[in-house]
PDB file of N, CA and C in Angstrom:
ATOM      1  N   UNK A   1       0.850  -1.238  -0.003  1.00 86.00           N
ATOM      2  CA  UNK A   1      -0.014  -0.003  -0.047  1.00 86.00           C
ATOM      3  C   UNK A   1       0.877   1.273  -0.023  1.00 86.00           C
ATOM      4  N   UNK A   2       0.422   2.295  -0.653  1.00 94.00           N
ATOM      5  CA  UNK A   2       1.099   3.577  -0.633  1.00 94.00           C
ATOM      6  C   UNK A   2       0.738   4.307   0.653  1.00 94.00           C
ATOM      7  N   UNK A   3       1.483   5.347   0.981  1.00 94.00           N
ATOM      8  CA  UNK A   3       1.180   6.183   2.107  1.00 94.00           C
ATOM      9  C   UNK A   3      -0.227   6.809   1.960  1.00 94.00           C
ATOM     10  N   UNK A   4      -0.556   7.252   0.733  1.00 94.00           N
ATOM     11  CA  UNK A   4      -1.821   7.867   0.468  1.00 94.00           C
ATOM     12  C   UNK A   4      -2.955   6.901   0.669  1.00 94.00           C
ATOM     13  N   UNK A   5      -2.741   5.656   0.313  1.00 94.00           N
ATOM     14  CA  UNK A   5      -3.762   4.648   0.553  1.00 94.00           C
ATOM     15  C   UNK A   5      -4.035   4.349   2.041  1.00 94.00           C
ATOM     16  N   UNK A   6      -2.917   4.350   2.798  1.00 95.00           N
ATOM     17  CA  UNK A   6      -3.009   4.216   4.213  1.00 95.00           C
ATOM     18  C   UNK A   6      -3.661   5.350   5.048  1.00 95.00           C
ATOM     19  N   UNK A   7      -3.195   6.547   4.663  1.00 96.00           N
ATOM     20  CA  UNK A   7      -3.610   7.757   5.431  1.00 96.00           C
ATOM     21  C   UNK A   7      -4.284   8.831   4.740  1.00 96.00           C
ATOM     22  N   UNK A   8      -4.548   8.703   3.399  1.00 95.00           N
ATOM     23  CA  UNK A   8      -5.126   9.799   2.632  1.00 95.00           C
ATOM     24  C   UNK A   8      -4.176  10.988   2.574  1.00 95.00           C
ATOM     25  N   UNK A   9      -4.758  12.177   2.413  1.00 95.00           N
ATOM     26  CA  UNK A   9      -3.976  13.403   2.337  1.00 95.00           C
ATOM     27  C   UNK A   9      -3.408  13.618   3.805  1.00 95.00           C
ATOM     28  N   UNK A  10      -2.048  13.758   3.813  1.00 96.00           N
ATOM     29  CA  UNK A  10      -1.362  13.967   5.121  1.00 96.00           C
ATOM     30  C   UNK A  10      -1.600  15.262   5.707  1.00 96.00           C
ATOM     31  N   UNK A  11      -2.155  16.233   4.940  1.00 95.00           N
ATOM     32  CA  UNK A  11      -2.358  17.593   5.565  1.00 95.00           C
ATOM     33  C   UNK A  11      -3.807  17.998   5.605  1.00 95.00           C
ATOM     34  N   UNK A  12      -4.717  16.987   5.613  1.00 94.00           N
ATOM     35  CA  UNK A  12      -6.137  17.366   5.769  1.00 94.00           C
ATOM     36  C   UNK A  12      -6.723  16.498   6.920  1.00 94.00           C
ATOM     37  N   UNK A  13      -7.789  17.027   7.415  1.00 95.00           N
ATOM     38  CA  UNK A  13      -8.511  16.430   8.520  1.00 95.00           C
ATOM     39  C   UNK A  13      -9.521  15.468   7.843  1.00 95.00           C
ATOM     40  N   UNK A  14      -9.496  14.167   8.301  1.00 95.00           N
ATOM     41  CA  UNK A  14     -10.451  13.161   7.665  1.00 95.00           C
ATOM     42  C   UNK A  14     -11.879  13.526   8.054  1.00 95.00           C
ATOM     43  N   UNK A  15     -12.133  13.515   9.366  1.00 95.00           N
ATOM     44  CA  UNK A  15     -13.516  13.731   9.846  1.00 95.00           C
ATOM     45  C   UNK A  15     -13.417  14.521  11.140  1.00 95.00           C
ATOM     46  N   UNK A  16     -14.313  15.416  11.327  1.00 96.00           N
ATOM     47  CA  UNK A  16     -14.445  16.150  12.626  1.00 96.00           C
ATOM     48  C   UNK A  16     -15.894  16.147  13.103  1.00 96.00           C
ATOM     49  N   UNK A  17     -16.113  15.922  14.365  1.00 96.00           N
ATOM     50  CA  UNK A  17     -17.489  15.948  14.859  1.00 96.00           C
ATOM     51  C   UNK A  17     -17.497  16.588  16.238  1.00 96.00           C
ATOM     52  N   UNK A  18     -18.642  17.198  16.519  1.00 94.00           N
ATOM     53  CA  UNK A  18     -18.857  17.801  17.813  1.00 94.00           C
ATOM     54  C   UNK A  18     -19.884  16.903  18.550  1.00 94.00           C
ATOM     55  N   UNK A  19     -19.475  16.385  19.682  1.00 93.00           N
ATOM     56  CA  UNK A  19     -20.409  15.515  20.451  1.00 93.00           C
ATOM     57  C   UNK A  19     -21.341  16.393  21.187  1.00 93.00           C
ATOM     58  N   UNK A  20     -22.507  15.800  21.531  1.00 92.00           N
ATOM     59  CA  UNK A  20     -23.525  16.547  22.326  1.00 92.00           C
ATOM     60  C   UNK A  20     -22.972  16.949  23.675  1.00 92.00           C
ATOM     61  N   UNK A  21     -21.982  16.303  24.240  1.00 91.00           N
ATOM     62  CA  UNK A  21     -21.341  16.705  25.439  1.00 91.00           C
ATOM     63  C   UNK A  21     -20.329  17.873  25.316  1.00 91.00           C
ATOM     64  N   UNK A  22     -20.120  18.255  24.087  1.00 91.00           N
ATOM     65  CA  UNK A  22     -19.247  19.445  23.893  1.00 91.00           C
ATOM     66  C   UNK A  22     -17.830  19.175  23.377  1.00 91.00           C
ATOM     67  N   UNK A  23     -17.433  17.931  23.426  1.00 95.00           N
ATOM     68  CA  UNK A  23     -16.128  17.554  22.981  1.00 95.00           C
ATOM     69  C   UNK A  23     -16.004  17.630  21.409  1.00 95.00           C
ATOM     70  N   UNK A  24     -14.857  17.962  20.869  1.00 97.00           N
ATOM     71  CA  UNK A  24     -14.599  17.939  19.480  1.00 97.00           C
ATOM     72  C   UNK A  24     -13.750  16.720  19.267  1.00 97.00           C
ATOM     73  N   UNK A  25     -14.212  15.842  18.322  1.00 97.00           N
ATOM     74  CA  UNK A  25     -13.462  14.649  17.954  1.00 97.00           C
ATOM     75  C   UNK A  25     -12.953  14.763  16.532  1.00 97.00           C
ATOM     76  N   UNK A  26     -11.615  14.667  16.422  1.00 97.00           N
ATOM     77  CA  UNK A  26     -10.933  14.706  15.175  1.00 97.00           C
ATOM     78  C   UNK A  26     -10.616  13.246  14.924  1.00 97.00           C
ATOM     79  N   UNK A  27     -11.049  12.692  13.778  1.00 97.00           N
ATOM     80  CA  UNK A  27     -10.801  11.308  13.411  1.00 97.00           C
ATOM     81  C   UNK A  27      -9.699  11.252  12.418  1.00 97.00           C
ATOM     82  N   UNK A  28      -8.654  10.494  12.731  1.00 97.00           N
ATOM     83  CA  UNK A  28      -7.620  10.164  11.803  1.00 97.00           C
ATOM     84  C   UNK A  28      -7.825   8.719  11.374  1.00 97.00           C
ATOM     85  N   UNK A  29      -8.255   8.557  10.152  1.00 97.00           N
ATOM     86  CA  UNK A  29      -8.646   7.154   9.675  1.00 97.00           C
ATOM     87  C   UNK A  29      -7.521   6.532   8.954  1.00 97.00           C
ATOM     88  N   UNK A  30      -7.173   5.332   9.365  1.00 97.00           N
ATOM     89  CA  UNK A  30      -6.035   4.565   8.749  1.00 97.00           C
ATOM     90  C   UNK A  30      -6.705   3.381   8.036  1.00 97.00           C
ATOM     91  N   UNK A  31      -6.280   3.156   6.823  1.00 95.00           N
ATOM     92  CA  UNK A  31      -6.898   2.148   5.963  1.00 95.00           C
ATOM     93  C   UNK A  31      -5.861   0.943   5.724  1.00 95.00           C
ATOM     94  N   UNK A  32      -6.373  -0.323   5.757  1.00 94.00           N
ATOM     95  CA  UNK A  32      -5.587  -1.468   5.569  1.00 94.00           C
ATOM     96  C   UNK A  32      -4.582  -1.686   6.652  1.00 94.00           C
ATOM     97  N   UNK A  33      -3.650  -2.616   6.381  1.00 96.00           N
ATOM     98  CA  UNK A  33      -2.643  -2.918   7.403  1.00 96.00           C
ATOM     99  C   UNK A  33      -1.609  -1.807   7.362  1.00 96.00           C
ATOM    100  N   UNK A  34      -1.330  -1.248   8.534  1.00 97.00           N
ATOM    101  CA  UNK A  34      -0.381  -0.147   8.670  1.00 97.00           C
ATOM    102  C   UNK A  34       0.896  -0.755   9.224  1.00 97.00           C
ATOM    103  N   UNK A  35       1.848  -0.826   8.207  1.00 97.00           N
ATOM    104  CA  UNK A  35       3.216  -1.442   8.579  1.00 97.00           C
ATOM    105  C   UNK A  35       3.960  -0.569   9.473  1.00 97.00           C
ATOM    106  N   UNK A  36       5.085  -1.051   9.997  1.00 96.00           N
ATOM    107  CA  UNK A  36       5.927  -0.274  10.947  1.00 96.00           C
ATOM    108  C   UNK A  36       7.177   0.332  10.293  1.00 96.00           C
ATOM    109  N   UNK A  37       7.189   0.385   8.917  1.00 97.00           N
ATOM    110  CA  UNK A  37       8.320   0.901   8.248  1.00 97.00           C
ATOM    111  C   UNK A  37       8.503   2.372   8.646  1.00 97.00           C
ATOM    112  N   UNK A  38       9.745   2.838   8.544  1.00 97.00           N
ATOM    113  CA  UNK A  38      10.080   4.231   8.971  1.00 97.00           C
ATOM    114  C   UNK A  38       9.305   5.276   8.187  1.00 97.00           C
ATOM    115  N   UNK A  39       9.132   5.062   6.883  1.00 97.00           N
ATOM    116  CA  UNK A  39       8.369   6.057   6.094  1.00 97.00           C
ATOM    117  C   UNK A  39       6.913   6.093   6.535  1.00 97.00           C
ATOM    118  N   UNK A  40       6.379   4.984   6.882  1.00 97.00           N
ATOM    119  CA  UNK A  40       4.984   4.902   7.373  1.00 97.00           C
ATOM    120  C   UNK A  40       4.898   5.673   8.723  1.00 97.00           C
ATOM    121  N   UNK A  41       5.848   5.451   9.650  1.00 97.00           N
ATOM    122  CA  UNK A  41       5.855   6.129  10.916  1.00 97.00           C
ATOM    123  C   UNK A  41       5.914   7.687  10.731  1.00 97.00           C
ATOM    124  N   UNK A  42       6.842   8.050   9.794  1.00 98.00           N
ATOM    125  CA  UNK A  42       7.003   9.443   9.562  1.00 98.00           C
ATOM    126  C   UNK A  42       5.722  10.104   8.983  1.00 98.00           C
ATOM    127  N   UNK A  43       5.114   9.369   8.063  1.00 98.00           N
ATOM    128  CA  UNK A  43       3.823   9.839   7.474  1.00 98.00           C
ATOM    129  C   UNK A  43       2.722  10.012   8.579  1.00 98.00           C
ATOM    130  N   UNK A  44       2.633   9.000   9.520  1.00 98.00           N
ATOM    131  CA  UNK A  44       1.607   9.109  10.478  1.00 98.00           C
ATOM    132  C   UNK A  44       1.923  10.292  11.438  1.00 98.00           C
ATOM    133  N   UNK A  45       3.170  10.531  11.766  1.00 98.00           N
ATOM    134  CA  UNK A  45       3.513  11.664  12.582  1.00 98.00           C
ATOM    135  C   UNK A  45       3.251  13.031  11.885  1.00 98.00           C
ATOM    136  N   UNK A  46       3.426  13.038  10.534  1.00 97.00           N
ATOM    137  CA  UNK A  46       3.116  14.192   9.757  1.00 97.00           C
ATOM    138  C   UNK A  46       1.692  14.529   9.786  1.00 97.00           C
ATOM    139  N   UNK A  47       0.836  13.520   9.625  1.00 98.00           N
ATOM    140  CA  UNK A  47      -0.622  13.619   9.735  1.00 98.00           C
ATOM    141  C   UNK A  47      -1.060  14.064  11.089  1.00 98.00           C
ATOM    142  N   UNK A  48      -0.539  13.538  12.103  1.00 98.00           N
ATOM    143  CA  UNK A  48      -0.881  13.872  13.505  1.00 98.00           C
ATOM    144  C   UNK A  48      -0.489  15.367  13.728  1.00 98.00           C
ATOM    145  N   UNK A  49       0.654  15.719  13.275  1.00 98.00           N
ATOM    146  CA  UNK A  49       1.090  17.118  13.408  1.00 98.00           C
ATOM    147  C   UNK A  49       0.210  18.077  12.673  1.00 98.00           C
ATOM    148  N   UNK A  50      -0.343  17.709  11.508  1.00 97.00           N
ATOM    149  CA  UNK A  50      -1.285  18.577  10.813  1.00 97.00           C
ATOM    150  C   UNK A  50      -2.580  18.723  11.647  1.00 97.00           C
ATOM    151  N   UNK A  51      -2.994  17.667  12.276  1.00 98.00           N
ATOM    152  CA  UNK A  51      -4.171  17.728  13.134  1.00 98.00           C
ATOM    153  C   UNK A  51      -3.897  18.664  14.307  1.00 98.00           C
ATOM    154  N   UNK A  52      -2.833  18.501  14.984  1.00 98.00           N
ATOM    155  CA  UNK A  52      -2.499  19.267  16.111  1.00 98.00           C
ATOM    156  C   UNK A  52      -2.352  20.831  15.742  1.00 98.00           C
ATOM    157  N   UNK A  53      -1.754  21.075  14.646  1.00 97.00           N
ATOM    158  CA  UNK A  53      -1.543  22.496  14.173  1.00 97.00           C
ATOM    159  C   UNK A  53      -2.935  23.053  13.902  1.00 97.00           C
ATOM    160  N   UNK A  54      -3.867  22.264  13.343  1.00 97.00           N
ATOM    161  CA  UNK A  54      -5.207  22.763  13.058  1.00 97.00           C
ATOM    162  C   UNK A  54      -5.941  23.205  14.346  1.00 97.00           C
ATOM    163  N   UNK A  55      -5.692  22.472  15.472  1.00 96.00           N
ATOM    164  CA  UNK A  55      -6.425  22.807  16.662  1.00 96.00           C
ATOM    165  C   UNK A  55      -5.839  24.187  17.260  1.00 96.00           C
ATOM    166  N   UNK A  56      -4.738  24.585  16.702  1.00 96.00           N
ATOM    167  CA  UNK A  56      -4.200  25.918  17.203  1.00 96.00           C
ATOM    168  C   UNK A  56      -4.471  27.002  16.178  1.00 96.00           C
ATOM    169  N   UNK A  57      -5.074  26.673  15.081  1.00 96.00           N
ATOM    170  CA  UNK A  57      -5.397  27.642  14.058  1.00 96.00           C
ATOM    171  C   UNK A  57      -6.474  28.639  14.503  1.00 96.00           C
ATOM    172  N   UNK A  58      -6.442  29.859  13.985  1.00 95.00           N
ATOM    173  CA  UNK A  58      -7.381  30.854  14.331  1.00 95.00           C
ATOM    174  C   UNK A  58      -8.828  30.351  14.065  1.00 95.00           C
ATOM    175  N   UNK A  59      -8.947  29.701  12.912  1.00 93.00           N
ATOM    176  CA  UNK A  59     -10.325  29.163  12.496  1.00 93.00           C
ATOM    177  C   UNK A  59     -10.882  28.279  13.590  1.00 93.00           C
ATOM    178  N   UNK A  60     -10.040  27.310  14.027  1.00 95.00           N
ATOM    179  CA  UNK A  60     -10.514  26.322  15.062  1.00 95.00           C
ATOM    180  C   UNK A  60     -10.654  27.033  16.374  1.00 95.00           C
ATOM    181  N   UNK A  61      -9.708  27.855  16.824  1.00 93.00           N
ATOM    182  CA  UNK A  61      -9.717  28.537  18.074  1.00 93.00           C
ATOM    183  C   UNK A  61     -10.907  29.431  18.208  1.00 93.00           C
ATOM    184  N   UNK A  62     -11.281  30.122  17.219  1.00 93.00           N
ATOM    185  CA  UNK A  62     -12.516  31.089  17.271  1.00 93.00           C
ATOM    186  C   UNK A  62     -13.797  30.305  17.520  1.00 93.00           C
ATOM    187  N   UNK A  63     -13.862  29.085  16.977  1.00 92.00           N
ATOM    188  CA  UNK A  63     -15.132  28.405  17.119  1.00 92.00           C
ATOM    189  C   UNK A  63     -15.172  27.441  18.281  1.00 92.00           C
ATOM    190  N   UNK A  64     -14.034  26.826  18.638  1.00 91.00           N
ATOM    191  CA  UNK A  64     -13.984  25.775  19.708  1.00 91.00           C
ATOM    192  C   UNK A  64     -13.044  26.065  20.808  1.00 91.00           C
ATOM    193  N   UNK A  65     -12.715  27.287  21.163  1.00 85.00           N
ATOM    194  CA  UNK A  65     -11.713  27.627  22.125  1.00 85.00           C
ATOM    195  C   UNK A  65     -11.841  26.848  23.390  1.00 85.00           C
ATOM    196  N   UNK A  66     -13.056  26.727  23.990  1.00 88.00           N
ATOM    197  CA  UNK A  66     -13.194  26.126  25.310  1.00 88.00           C
ATOM    198  C   UNK A  66     -13.565  24.635  25.292  1.00 88.00           C
ATOM    199  N   UNK A  67     -13.550  24.011  24.101  1.00 94.00           N
ATOM    200  CA  UNK A  67     -14.038  22.693  23.964  1.00 94.00           C
ATOM    201  C   UNK A  67     -12.853  21.726  24.160  1.00 94.00           C
ATOM    202  N   UNK A  68     -13.140  20.592  24.908  1.00 97.00           N
ATOM    203  CA  UNK A  68     -12.169  19.522  24.944  1.00 97.00           C
ATOM    204  C   UNK A  68     -11.975  18.912  23.592  1.00 97.00           C
ATOM    205  N   UNK A  69     -10.720  18.548  23.231  1.00 97.00           N
ATOM    206  CA  UNK A  69     -10.437  17.997  21.987  1.00 97.00           C
ATOM    207  C   UNK A  69      -9.941  16.577  22.149  1.00 97.00           C
ATOM    208  N   UNK A  70     -10.427  15.682  21.278  1.00 97.00           N
ATOM    209  CA  UNK A  70      -9.951  14.314  21.216  1.00 97.00           C
ATOM    210  C   UNK A  70      -9.481  14.021  19.784  1.00 97.00           C
ATOM    211  N   UNK A  71      -8.310  13.423  19.739  1.00 97.00           N
ATOM    212  CA  UNK A  71      -7.809  12.880  18.430  1.00 97.00           C
ATOM    213  C   UNK A  71      -7.977  11.425  18.498  1.00 97.00           C
ATOM    214  N   UNK A  72      -8.831  10.838  17.643  1.00 97.00           N
ATOM    215  CA  UNK A  72      -9.166   9.453  17.556  1.00 97.00           C
ATOM    216  C   UNK A  72      -8.453   8.836  16.370  1.00 97.00           C
ATOM    217  N   UNK A  73      -7.392   8.045  16.649  1.00 97.00           N
ATOM    218  CA  UNK A  73      -6.791   7.446  15.514  1.00 97.00           C
ATOM    219  C   UNK A  73      -7.459   5.995  15.381  1.00 97.00           C
ATOM    220  N   UNK A  74      -8.052   5.784  14.212  1.00 97.00           N
ATOM    221  CA  UNK A  74      -8.769   4.581  13.969  1.00 97.00           C
ATOM    222  C   UNK A  74      -8.206   3.664  12.955  1.00 97.00           C
ATOM    223  N   UNK A  75      -8.099   2.443  13.265  1.00 97.00           N
ATOM    224  CA  UNK A  75      -7.636   1.394  12.412  1.00 97.00           C
ATOM    225  C   UNK A  75      -8.608   0.387  12.168  1.00 97.00           C
ATOM    226  N   UNK A  76      -8.826  -0.091  10.968  1.00 93.00           N
ATOM    227  CA  UNK A  76      -9.717  -1.159  10.643  1.00 93.00           C
ATOM    228  C   UNK A  76      -9.176  -2.461  10.947  1.00 93.00           C
ATOM    229  N   UNK A  77      -7.850  -2.693  10.967  1.00 94.00           N
ATOM    230  CA  UNK A  77      -7.210  -3.820  11.438  1.00 94.00           C
ATOM    231  C   UNK A  77      -5.987  -3.527  12.310  1.00 94.00           C
ATOM    232  N   UNK A  78      -5.540  -4.403  13.133  1.00 95.00           N
ATOM    233  CA  UNK A  78      -4.495  -4.104  13.966  1.00 95.00           C
ATOM    234  C   UNK A  78      -3.205  -3.791  13.236  1.00 95.00           C
ATOM    235  N   UNK A  79      -2.655  -2.631  13.633  1.00 97.00           N
ATOM    236  CA  UNK A  79      -1.327  -2.129  12.840  1.00 97.00           C
ATOM    237  C   UNK A  79      -0.188  -2.919  13.372  1.00 97.00           C
ATOM    238  N   UNK A  80       0.878  -2.729  12.824  1.00 97.00           N
ATOM    239  CA  UNK A  80       2.219  -3.284  13.247  1.00 97.00           C
ATOM    240  C   UNK A  80       2.424  -2.687  14.740  1.00 97.00           C
ATOM    241  N   UNK A  81       3.014  -3.516  15.619  1.00 95.00           N
ATOM    242  CA  UNK A  81       3.298  -3.021  17.020  1.00 95.00           C
ATOM    243  C   UNK A  81       4.107  -1.836  17.052  1.00 95.00           C
ATOM    244  N   UNK A  82       4.968  -1.517  16.124  1.00 97.00           N
ATOM    245  CA  UNK A  82       5.833  -0.369  16.077  1.00 97.00           C
ATOM    246  C   UNK A  82       4.914   0.838  15.945  1.00 97.00           C
ATOM    247  N   UNK A  83       3.815   0.856  15.248  1.00 97.00           N
ATOM    248  CA  UNK A  83       2.895   1.945  15.086  1.00 97.00           C
ATOM    249  C   UNK A  83       2.236   2.220  16.473  1.00 97.00           C
ATOM    250  N   UNK A  84       1.825   1.160  17.147  1.00 96.00           N
ATOM    251  CA  UNK A  84       1.219   1.345  18.428  1.00 96.00           C
ATOM    252  C   UNK A  84       2.170   1.985  19.461  1.00 96.00           C
ATOM    253  N   UNK A  85       3.447   1.521  19.355  1.00 96.00           N
ATOM    254  CA  UNK A  85       4.563   2.000  20.178  1.00 96.00           C
ATOM    255  C   UNK A  85       4.721   3.447  19.885  1.00 96.00           C
ATOM    256  N   UNK A  86       4.716   3.843  18.624  1.00 97.00           N
ATOM    257  CA  UNK A  86       4.833   5.258  18.217  1.00 97.00           C
ATOM    258  C   UNK A  86       3.776   6.094  18.783  1.00 97.00           C
ATOM    259  N   UNK A  87       2.571   5.615  18.725  1.00 97.00           N
ATOM    260  CA  UNK A  87       1.444   6.387  19.342  1.00 97.00           C
ATOM    261  C   UNK A  87       1.640   6.558  20.786  1.00 97.00           C
ATOM    262  N   UNK A  88       2.042   5.486  21.514  1.00 96.00           N
ATOM    263  CA  UNK A  88       2.309   5.481  22.910  1.00 96.00           C
ATOM    264  C   UNK A  88       3.342   6.591  23.286  1.00 96.00           C
ATOM    265  N   UNK A  89       4.451   6.589  22.516  1.00 95.00           N
ATOM    266  CA  UNK A  89       5.513   7.594  22.872  1.00 95.00           C
ATOM    267  C   UNK A  89       5.102   8.958  22.387  1.00 95.00           C
ATOM    268  N   UNK A  90       4.149   9.113  21.503  1.00 95.00           N
ATOM    269  CA  UNK A  90       3.664  10.433  21.079  1.00 95.00           C
ATOM    270  C   UNK A  90       2.599  11.015  21.971  1.00 95.00           C
ATOM    271  N   UNK A  91       2.140  10.234  22.868  1.00 92.00           N
ATOM    272  CA  UNK A  91       1.036  10.701  23.761  1.00 92.00           C
ATOM    273  C   UNK A  91       1.340  12.025  24.443  1.00 92.00           C
ATOM    274  N   UNK A  92       2.536  12.124  25.067  1.00 93.00           N
ATOM    275  CA  UNK A  92       2.820  13.420  25.825  1.00 93.00           C
ATOM    276  C   UNK A  92       2.872  14.642  24.829  1.00 93.00           C
ATOM    277  N   UNK A  93       3.460  14.394  23.644  1.00 95.00           N
ATOM    278  CA  UNK A  93       3.541  15.436  22.584  1.00 95.00           C
ATOM    279  C   UNK A  93       2.102  15.908  22.257  1.00 95.00           C
ATOM    280  N   UNK A  94       1.179  14.967  22.080  1.00 96.00           N
ATOM    281  CA  UNK A  94      -0.151  15.306  21.790  1.00 96.00           C
ATOM    282  C   UNK A  94      -0.832  16.030  22.895  1.00 96.00           C
ATOM    283  N   UNK A  95      -0.608  15.622  24.026  1.00 95.00           N
ATOM    284  CA  UNK A  95      -1.194  16.312  25.230  1.00 95.00           C
ATOM    285  C   UNK A  95      -0.677  17.770  25.387  1.00 95.00           C
ATOM    286  N   UNK A  96       0.503  18.001  24.902  1.00 96.00           N
ATOM    287  CA  UNK A  96       1.081  19.436  25.035  1.00 96.00           C
ATOM    288  C   UNK A  96       0.141  20.365  24.141  1.00 96.00           C
ATOM    289  N   UNK A  97      -0.584  19.898  23.234  1.00 96.00           N
ATOM    290  CA  UNK A  97      -1.508  20.730  22.489  1.00 96.00           C
ATOM    291  C   UNK A  97      -2.875  20.715  23.132  1.00 96.00           C
ATOM    292  N   UNK A  98      -3.069  20.138  24.349  1.00 95.00           N
ATOM    293  CA  UNK A  98      -4.331  20.115  24.956  1.00 95.00           C
ATOM    294  C   UNK A  98      -5.336  19.153  24.310  1.00 95.00           C
ATOM    295  N   UNK A  99      -4.807  18.072  23.642  1.00 96.00           N
ATOM    296  CA  UNK A  99      -5.592  17.168  22.981  1.00 96.00           C
ATOM    297  C   UNK A  99      -5.414  15.782  23.589  1.00 96.00           C
ATOM    298  N   UNK A 100      -6.550  15.042  23.732  1.00 95.00           N
ATOM    299  CA  UNK A 100      -6.551  13.771  24.294  1.00 95.00           C
ATOM    300  C   UNK A 100      -6.437  12.752  23.112  1.00 95.00           C
ATOM    301  N   UNK A 101      -5.556  11.693  23.273  1.00 96.00           N
ATOM    302  CA  UNK A 101      -5.428  10.733  22.230  1.00 96.00           C
ATOM    303  C   UNK A 101      -6.230   9.490  22.555  1.00 96.00           C
ATOM    304  N   UNK A 102      -6.983   9.041  21.594  1.00 96.00           N
ATOM    305  CA  UNK A 102      -7.772   7.797  21.686  1.00 96.00           C
ATOM    306  C   UNK A 102      -7.324   6.931  20.501  1.00 96.00           C
ATOM    307  N   UNK A 103      -7.156   5.612  20.705  1.00 97.00           N
ATOM    308  CA  UNK A 103      -6.810   4.623  19.616  1.00 97.00           C
ATOM    309  C   UNK A 103      -7.929   3.688  19.479  1.00 97.00           C
ATOM    310  N   UNK A 104      -8.376   3.383  18.299  1.00 97.00           N
ATOM    311  CA  UNK A 104      -9.469   2.463  18.088  1.00 97.00           C
ATOM    312  C   UNK A 104      -9.054   1.473  17.057  1.00 97.00           C
ATOM    313  N   UNK A 105      -9.249   0.203  17.301  1.00 96.00           N
ATOM    314  CA  UNK A 105      -8.914  -0.850  16.366  1.00 96.00           C
ATOM    315  C   UNK A 105     -10.174  -1.664  16.151  1.00 96.00           C
ATOM    316  N   UNK A 106     -10.560  -1.699  14.936  1.00 94.00           N
ATOM    317  CA  UNK A 106     -11.751  -2.524  14.566  1.00 94.00           C
ATOM    318  C   UNK A 106     -13.005  -2.079  15.443  1.00 94.00           C
ATOM    319  N   UNK A 107     -13.252  -0.891  15.628  1.00 91.00           N
ATOM    320  CA  UNK A 107     -14.365  -0.205  16.406  1.00 91.00           C
ATOM    321  C   UNK A 107     -14.240  -0.550  17.894  1.00 91.00           C
ATOM    322  N   UNK A 108     -13.086  -0.803  18.401  1.00 94.00           N
ATOM    323  CA  UNK A 108     -12.889  -0.971  19.878  1.00 94.00           C
ATOM    324  C   UNK A 108     -11.767  -0.078  20.333  1.00 94.00           C
ATOM    325  N   UNK A 109     -12.104   0.707  21.353  1.00 91.00           N
ATOM    326  CA  UNK A 109     -11.090   1.615  21.873  1.00 91.00           C
ATOM    327  C   UNK A 109     -10.036   0.763  22.693  1.00 91.00           C
ATOM    328  N   UNK A 110      -8.763   1.060  22.527  1.00 90.00           N
ATOM    329  CA  UNK A 110      -7.798   0.303  23.221  1.00 90.00           C
ATOM    330  C   UNK A 110      -6.973   1.271  24.130  1.00 90.00           C
ATOM    331  N   UNK A 111      -6.429   0.739  25.175  1.00 84.00           N
ATOM    332  CA  UNK A 111      -5.533   1.506  26.103  1.00 84.00           C
ATOM    333  C   UNK A 111      -4.108   1.383  25.549  1.00 84.00           C
ATOM    334  N   UNK A 112      -3.406   2.466  25.610  1.00 79.00           N
ATOM    335  CA  UNK A 112      -1.974   2.365  25.287  1.00 79.00           C
ATOM    336  C   UNK A 112      -1.226   2.455  26.587  1.00 79.00           C
ATOM    337  N   UNK A 113      -0.955   1.316  27.157  1.00 64.00           N
ATOM    338  CA  UNK A 113      -0.342   1.171  28.467  1.00 64.00           C
ATOM    339  C   UNK A 113       1.154   1.529  28.325  1.00 64.00           C
ATOM    340  N   UNK A 114       1.670   2.255  29.370  1.00 61.00           N
ATOM    341  CA  UNK A 114       3.122   2.614  29.317  1.00 61.00           C
ATOM    342  C   UNK A 114       3.991   1.341  29.340  1.00 61.00           C
TER     343      UNK A 114
END
């Protein structure tokens, strides 16, 4: 699979939703098996960074300044363990943006234990 087939456009938000409870959920959708190759890891980090930067944009801040933000990375099938490890180590970086990370595999939320 190509990077585009796995992650789509690395610089765009896949889906964004506002929950009735007020949280904003940004969905990063991953397609197919996500391998642990270095180029795949770099692409995922690039896409995550695009999401995080969007949360700091004037457009987003003007509309959702006080809303809790969730970044939900969703996989249709279990990715390579290196990808899960990457998400685990990226957790504190993501939190620096005031964003909560959630990981979902095959419609089930999983815990990224330290």
